[in-house]
Amino acid sequence: MLARVQSCAVIGIDGYPLAIEVDNHIGSNQYYLVGLPDAAVKEGKERVGSALKNSGFRYPRGITVINLAPADIRKEGSALDLPIALGMLAASEQIAGDRFTDYMFAGELALDGSLRPVSGALSMAIATREQKLRGIVLPQQNAEEAGVVPGVDVIPAATLTDAVAFMSGALDIPPFRTDMQSVIAQAHNDIPDLTEVKGQAHVKRALTVAAAGGHNLLMIGPPGTGKTMLASRLPGILPTMSFEEALETTRIYSVANGVQEKGDLIVRRPFRSPHHTATTVSISGGGAGQQPTPGEVSLAHHGVLFLDELPEFNRSALEVLRQPLEEGLVHIRRAMYSVTFPSRFMLVVAMNPCPCGCRTDPKRQCRCSVGEVQRYMARLSGPLLDRIDIHVDVPALSFEELIDRRPSGPTSAEVRAEVQAARDRQRTRYGGAYTCNAHLDSRAIRDHCVIADSANALLEQAINQLGFSARAYDKVLRVARTLADLDASESIADNHVSEAIQYRSLDRQMF
């Protein structure tokens, strides 16, 4: 008998439908699995066989042929265990279900017949909706992740027996629906508060401007001045994620390897801080296997990518940032696949002014020679620095600032309200074409960043004295537009332009 079960696989972050075709007919006991399965799929034969027997079913006798269609796409992972098992039961006439045409199935089988979670459940649920199917049957551990997709019945099954009973109509499993309100309410819990950082009022101002416009930020200062503390508090002042942003970010984490957030709905803006020994592949994504995995630039999508001790990173790893910073996407081409991952993030970097870190510290003597400082700074390319909108000096704290026990400056909640108001003005102005000022292209800058003649004179002087590039000129206008939004002003005034120029002047002094 021939049976057909619908399933799904994931390439990149996109789910694509599969058809599991199982044919069982009379003959000597043989098992054939075709359709480009990888080792994990082939090993499913033993998992499925033990799960069937331990769940009270018999292994099909005769010749069993299983085809994974389309046959020209390689299948990876263990998510096909459940649909293969159901197909074998249906082909051997042990079960009869009328719901095979209405549902997708995915799940890894344990030897006792229980279901284990799989990667990419959210992408599978979205693919189910795109195929106009009624729902998808998944392991219970994947239900919360997939349950955020509207218009799809997510059926959580604990065991193979539950899935079989649901398909035959003997068991009614209510669809799982994720409580979005309770999840979003936890978004800003446990995020360190900005008031915990002593002093550094001008750096906190720069963080506010960066968060309000989505601008990239560079912090330069001696060790122990609070650069890492300040960066870690940036997610707490960023605006709350929209449902679409949360959905897209969760899809990335759903297919990623080695992340603690796998299986959870991502409603808090990501904060990624890779070590300076990170490789180019770990930053950009990809990998040696058939299934590409997202890198740090994609895991930071709609959030913050923080690179501490920037000059210590491998130069090739830093250069791969240039494409995602410009396009918000990273294109990965390998011999066996070609995928595109979203990677729209805020880049925040921190560094010392010299190898010993004391070059700008008035109380400590720098031990570095001129040549050592030049070689240290030469590790960073000009094009990468040009893509950073805001540069700010982080000086050493005074004794009075260190012993002050009072909260320093506004709280993260207060700053976040200010940032949210500025982002709302930007969304209203651009009508959804751009999410924030940092994403404006050249044409949008001409239309929305008009400045007065007096401000033009300031810019001309800055270009002549500081040698700004054309990209730096555009970034000054974007930052000035953000400063005006923070002041609830539709026009860009001279003070907005002068402050924006100040945020670009530090690199000329340091480099």
PDB file of C-alpha atoms in Angstrom, residues 19 29 61 67 139 186-187 189 204 238 242 253 357 382 396 404 482 492 495-496 502-503:
ATOM      1  CA  ALA A  19       6.399  14.751   0.862  1.00  0.00           C
ATOM      2  CA  ASN A  29      11.995  -7.962   4.182  1.00  0.00           C
ATOM      3  CA  ARG A  61       6.971  -6.781   6.721  1.00  0.00           C
ATOM      4  CA  ASN A  67      11.018   8.459  -0.955  1.00  0.00           C
ATOM      5  CA  PRO A 139       6.919  17.711  19.846  1.00  0.00           C
ATOM      6  CA  GLN A 186       9.069  39.822  30.446  1.00  0.00           C
ATOM      7  CA  ALA A 187      11.013  41.580  27.682  1.00  0.00           C
ATOM      8  CA  ASN A 189      13.209  42.042  33.012  1.00  0.00           C
ATOM      9  CA  LYS A 204      25.181  57.849  28.025  1.00  0.00           C
ATOM     10  CA  LEU A 238      16.199  50.153  22.790  1.00  0.00           C
ATOM     11  CA  SER A 242       7.423  44.559  17.206  1.00  0.00           C
ATOM     12  CA  TYR A 253      17.558  31.355  16.673  1.00  0.00           C
ATOM     13  CA  GLY A 357      45.552  51.314  27.191  1.00  0.00           C
ATOM     14  CA  GLY A 382      39.347  52.887   7.193  1.00  0.00           C
ATOM     15  CA  ALA A 396      38.806  57.479  33.402  1.00  0.00           C
ATOM     16  CA  ASP A 404      29.218  58.604  44.695  1.00  0.00           C
ATOM     17  CA  THR A 482      18.158  61.710  15.067  1.00  0.00           C
ATOM     18  CA  ILE A 492      17.494  70.230  11.860  1.00  0.00           C
ATOM     19  CA  ASN A 495      23.119  72.661  17.445  1.00  0.00           C
ATOM     20  CA  HIS A 496      22.036  69.290  16.025  1.00  0.00           C
ATOM     21  CA  GLN A 502      31.444  66.201  17.381  1.00  0.00           C
ATOM     22  CA  TYR A 503      30.576  62.492  17.242  1.00  0.00           C
TER      23      TYR A 503
END
